[in-house]
Amino acid sequence: MAVEFVDLRAMFLRTKQGIHEFMSILQPRIENAKDDHERLYYHHIFEEEEQRLDRLNALLPTLDYYIDNAESRNSNDFQFIRLLQDISLEKFGLHNFLEHLDLALFSFKDPEHQDKLTKMRNITADDYQTIKVILESLNENFDGAANAAGSTPTDEKEDVDASLKIDKYTSTTPKQGDLIEKPREEKKTTKRLTVGSLKGTKEVM
Amino acid sequence: MAVEFVDLRAMFLRTKQGIHEFMSILQPRIENAKDDHERLYYHHIFEEEEQRLDRLNALLPTLDYYIDNAESRNSNDFQFIRLLQDISLEKFGLHNFLEHLDLALFSFKDPEHQDKLTKMRNITADDYQTIKVILESLNENFDGAANAAGSTPTDEKEDVDASLKIDKYTSTTPKQGDLIEKPREEKKTTKRLTVGSLKGTKEVM
């Protein structure tokens, strides 16, 4: 279990570095934009990644706390449940980053940027597959507490038409080395920090 | 105080309607995109707004609970603090929606779409100013508990260079009828659901 939290910590530090690198790529495009539309477009993506950075910076000390205090990890502790839910939201954040990087690959066509962005998108794609496996394991160990509204991208929603999804993101093939022995189960029983949690466990969504 | 939560409820229901309307505008663009770049671009914005919808749907029952149970509102209650922090994140969500709508105004040039999108962006701009005033009041009433990492857009950060901001979003002019009698204060003492909260109150960011 401890390994999962340590892995998440390394992943979040890695993606923080990615955010900084990506923001430094976007910055000159914002500053030298040819018109208001282009300026707003790059500003907008920059701002969303900066927000993800703010969230990660707030999350990491709590993660560190539970790495150091394994005895405090339990699914009756509000703070710990909230950490699990925040981690679940960062799963969406990684998927979103992947799309930001793929969008950037359409705009930054010179070899140097292509190379840098491709490396970042491949690292992010790997991390995204890994965080899904970790969350599955955390949900098994903590009564489904690591579910949060807003953590599942459109691409992976069963009730969304394929015409709205992007094929390359719909694959859930685990990377080599991941141990998934059974199909992913949706709609697990879960414990959440909502009004429902005042009344006990309930189904999510 | 109760009025604030009721106002927030009305605002969140209004922006939910806006999300649905916006998604239905984006959908044909995704389905009939001329290339992979265009398809990813509209899919990406659609997905982000759908995520906001998921978050709002999860938040509303908790908001309803505290509308009905005023006696439960206090800054020592984890669930209530988390609600305040989630509301604070939805402030960022409204700002982000405003930018999505302004981006769409560059792409959907026919009069019908321009009219619809302009109405939505003006409602959203008003709601954004209102939620800022409400959060200020909630912070005053609940020891700064309504602060959350990731709730302040780049446009309003004091430590970010103006070259990265968009002028029209940097104005903090309150709309007529709002009562702001003193300049906004940053870095208030606050109570948060982080490791820090185990140790007492601390400065945010």
PDB file of N, CA and C in Angstrom, chain A residues 88 91 135-136 139-140 143-149 151-152 156-160 182-192 201-205, chain B residues 54:
ATOM      1  N   SER A  88      -8.198  11.069  -7.094  1.00  0.00           N
ATOM      2  CA  SER A  88      -9.075  10.643  -8.178  1.00  0.00           C
ATOM      3  C   SER A  88      -9.309  11.784  -9.173  1.00  0.00           C
ATOM      4  N   LYS A  91      -6.524  12.214 -11.491  1.00  0.00           N
ATOM      5  CA  LYS A  91      -6.574  11.289 -12.623  1.00  0.00           C
ATOM      6  C   LYS A  91      -7.157  12.027 -13.830  1.00  0.00           C
ATOM      7  N   LEU A 135      -5.676   3.661  -8.459  1.00  0.00           N
ATOM      8  CA  LEU A 135      -6.993   4.020  -7.904  1.00  0.00           C
ATOM      9  C   LEU A 135      -7.875   2.785  -7.741  1.00  0.00           C
ATOM     10  N   GLU A 136      -7.743   1.856  -8.680  1.00  0.00           N
ATOM     11  CA  GLU A 136      -8.515   0.624  -8.557  1.00  0.00           C
ATOM     12  C   GLU A 136      -8.118  -0.108  -7.271  1.00  0.00           C
ATOM     13  N   ASN A 139      -9.352   1.796  -4.194  1.00  0.00           N
ATOM     14  CA  ASN A 139     -10.788   1.566  -3.996  1.00  0.00           C
ATOM     15  C   ASN A 139     -11.057   0.202  -3.372  1.00  0.00           C
ATOM     16  N   GLU A 140     -10.265  -0.784  -3.789  1.00  0.00           N
ATOM     17  CA  GLU A 140     -10.444  -2.120  -3.198  1.00  0.00           C
ATOM     18  C   GLU A 140     -10.068  -2.118  -1.723  1.00  0.00           C
ATOM     19  N   ASP A 143     -12.784   0.594   0.647  1.00  0.00           N
ATOM     20  CA  ASP A 143     -14.250   0.584   0.480  1.00  0.00           C
ATOM     21  C   ASP A 143     -14.744   1.544  -0.601  1.00  0.00           C
ATOM     22  N   GLY A 144     -14.003   1.651  -1.687  1.00  0.00           N
ATOM     23  CA  GLY A 144     -14.456   2.509  -2.791  1.00  0.00           C
ATOM     24  C   GLY A 144     -14.365   3.992  -2.507  1.00  0.00           C
ATOM     25  N   ALA A 145     -13.581   4.361  -1.465  1.00  0.00           N
ATOM     26  CA  ALA A 145     -13.527   5.779  -1.070  1.00  0.00           C
ATOM     27  C   ALA A 145     -12.813   6.661  -2.089  1.00  0.00           C
ATOM     28  N   ALA A 146     -12.048   6.044  -2.999  1.00  0.00           N
ATOM     29  CA  ALA A 146     -11.275   6.842  -3.958  1.00  0.00           C
ATOM     30  C   ALA A 146     -12.064   7.155  -5.225  1.00  0.00           C
ATOM     31  N   ASN A 147     -13.377   7.179  -5.119  1.00  0.00           N
ATOM     32  CA  ASN A 147     -14.193   7.640  -6.240  1.00  0.00           C
ATOM     33  C   ASN A 147     -14.565   9.093  -6.024  1.00  0.00           C
ATOM     34  N   ALA A 148     -14.537   9.877  -7.065  1.00  0.00           N
ATOM     35  CA  ALA A 148     -14.964  11.270  -6.946  1.00  0.00           C
ATOM     36  C   ALA A 148     -15.686  11.684  -8.209  1.00  0.00           C
ATOM     37  N   ALA A 149     -16.730  12.471  -8.051  1.00  0.00           N
ATOM     38  CA  ALA A 149     -17.418  13.041  -9.216  1.00  0.00           C
ATOM     39  C   ALA A 149     -16.403  13.854  -9.999  1.00  0.00           C
ATOM     40  N   SER A 151     -14.095  12.604 -12.090  1.00  0.00           N
ATOM     41  CA  SER A 151     -12.801  11.958 -12.313  1.00  0.00           C
ATOM     42  C   SER A 151     -12.777  11.111 -13.582  1.00  0.00           C
ATOM     43  N   THR A 152     -13.936  10.895 -14.204  1.00  0.00           N
ATOM     44  CA  THR A 152     -13.984  10.054 -15.410  1.00  0.00           C
ATOM     45  C   THR A 152     -14.163  10.910 -16.665  1.00  0.00           C
ATOM     46  N   GLU A 156     -14.162   7.810 -21.479  1.00  0.00           N
ATOM     47  CA  GLU A 156     -14.298   6.517 -20.803  1.00  0.00           C
ATOM     48  C   GLU A 156     -15.680   6.298 -20.215  1.00  0.00           C
ATOM     49  N   LYS A 157     -16.613   7.191 -20.515  1.00  0.00           N
ATOM     50  CA  LYS A 157     -17.961   7.027 -19.982  1.00  0.00           C
ATOM     51  C   LYS A 157     -18.752   6.059 -20.853  1.00  0.00           C
ATOM     52  N   GLU A 158     -19.399   5.108 -20.199  1.00  0.00           N
ATOM     53  CA  GLU A 158     -20.133   4.092 -20.962  1.00  0.00           C
ATOM     54  C   GLU A 158     -21.405   4.659 -21.596  1.00  0.00           C
ATOM     55  N   ASP A 159     -21.972   5.687 -20.963  1.00  0.00           N
ATOM     56  CA  ASP A 159     -23.247   6.207 -21.460  1.00  0.00           C
ATOM     57  C   ASP A 159     -23.085   7.351 -22.469  1.00  0.00           C
ATOM     58  N   VAL A 160     -21.867   7.569 -22.945  1.00  0.00           N
ATOM     59  CA  VAL A 160     -21.632   8.637 -23.927  1.00  0.00           C
ATOM     60  C   VAL A 160     -21.402   8.021 -25.301  1.00  0.00           C
ATOM     61  N   LYS A 182      -8.825  -8.874 -14.016  1.00  0.00           N
ATOM     62  CA  LYS A 182     -10.251  -8.982 -14.323  1.00  0.00           C
ATOM     63  C   LYS A 182     -10.727  -7.671 -14.935  1.00  0.00           C
ATOM     64  N   PRO A 183     -11.861  -7.722 -15.646  1.00  0.00           N
ATOM     65  CA  PRO A 183     -12.365  -6.492 -16.265  1.00  0.00           C
ATOM     66  C   PRO A 183     -12.668  -5.451 -15.192  1.00  0.00           C
ATOM     67  N   ARG A 184     -12.496  -4.169 -15.567  1.00  0.00           N
ATOM     68  CA  ARG A 184     -12.806  -3.089 -14.624  1.00  0.00           C
ATOM     69  C   ARG A 184     -14.290  -3.100 -14.323  1.00  0.00           C
ATOM     70  N   GLU A 185     -14.594  -2.969 -13.042  1.00  0.00           N
ATOM     71  CA  GLU A 185     -16.011  -2.912 -12.671  1.00  0.00           C
ATOM     72  C   GLU A 185     -16.411  -1.465 -12.423  1.00  0.00           C
ATOM     73  N   GLU A 186     -17.508  -1.055 -13.023  1.00  0.00           N
ATOM     74  CA  GLU A 186     -18.031   0.289 -12.773  1.00  0.00           C
ATOM     75  C   GLU A 186     -19.047   0.221 -11.642  1.00  0.00           C
ATOM     76  N   LYS A 187     -19.437   1.372 -11.160  1.00  0.00           N
ATOM     77  CA  LYS A 187     -20.484   1.486 -10.139  1.00  0.00           C
ATOM     78  C   LYS A 187     -20.232   0.627  -8.899  1.00  0.00           C
ATOM     79  N   LYS A 188     -19.024   0.758  -8.366  1.00  0.00           N
ATOM     80  CA  LYS A 188     -18.766   0.044  -7.120  1.00  0.00           C
ATOM     81  C   LYS A 188     -19.477   0.731  -5.965  1.00  0.00           C
ATOM     82  N   THR A 189     -19.735  -0.040  -4.934  1.00  0.00           N
ATOM     83  CA  THR A 189     -20.234   0.580  -3.716  1.00  0.00           C
ATOM     84  C   THR A 189     -19.118   1.463  -3.186  1.00  0.00           C
ATOM     85  N   THR A 190     -19.487   2.601  -2.704  1.00  0.00           N
ATOM     86  CA  THR A 190     -18.445   3.561  -2.366  1.00  0.00           C
ATOM     87  C   THR A 190     -18.821   4.401  -1.153  1.00  0.00           C
ATOM     88  N   LYS A 191     -17.825   4.959  -0.552  1.00  0.00           N
ATOM     89  CA  LYS A 191     -18.059   5.871   0.560  1.00  0.00           C
ATOM     90  C   LYS A 191     -17.598   7.245   0.127  1.00  0.00           C
ATOM     91  N   ARG A 192     -18.451   8.234   0.233  1.00  0.00           N
ATOM     92  CA  ARG A 192     -18.068   9.555  -0.250  1.00  0.00           C
ATOM     93  C   ARG A 192     -18.351  10.638   0.768  1.00  0.00           C
ATOM     94  N   THR A 201     -23.059   4.171   3.293  1.00  0.00           N
ATOM     95  CA  THR A 201     -22.524   4.004   1.946  1.00  0.00           C
ATOM     96  C   THR A 201     -23.626   4.090   0.908  1.00  0.00           C
ATOM     97  N   LYS A 202     -23.262   4.421  -0.335  1.00  0.00           N
ATOM     98  CA  LYS A 202     -24.234   4.511  -1.417  1.00  0.00           C
ATOM     99  C   LYS A 202     -23.555   4.332  -2.763  1.00  0.00           C
ATOM    100  N   GLU A 203     -24.332   4.164  -3.795  1.00  0.00           N
ATOM    101  CA  GLU A 203     -23.792   4.031  -5.151  1.00  0.00           C
ATOM    102  C   GLU A 203     -23.334   5.391  -5.668  1.00  0.00           C
ATOM    103  N   VAL A 204     -22.266   5.395  -6.441  1.00  0.00           N
ATOM    104  CA  VAL A 204     -21.807   6.655  -7.043  1.00  0.00           C
ATOM    105  C   VAL A 204     -22.458   6.879  -8.401  1.00  0.00           C
ATOM    106  N   MET A 205     -22.859   8.076  -8.675  1.00  0.00           N
ATOM    107  CA  MET A 205     -23.439   8.541  -9.949  1.00  0.00           C
ATOM    108  C   MET A 205     -24.737   7.834 -10.302  1.00  0.00           C
TER     109      MET A 205
ATOM    110  N   ASP B  54     -20.518  17.174 -13.808  1.00  0.00           N
ATOM    111  CA  ASP B  54     -20.431  16.074 -12.836  1.00  0.00           C
ATOM    112  C   ASP B  54     -20.148  16.620 -11.431  1.00  0.00           C
TER     113      ASP B  54
END
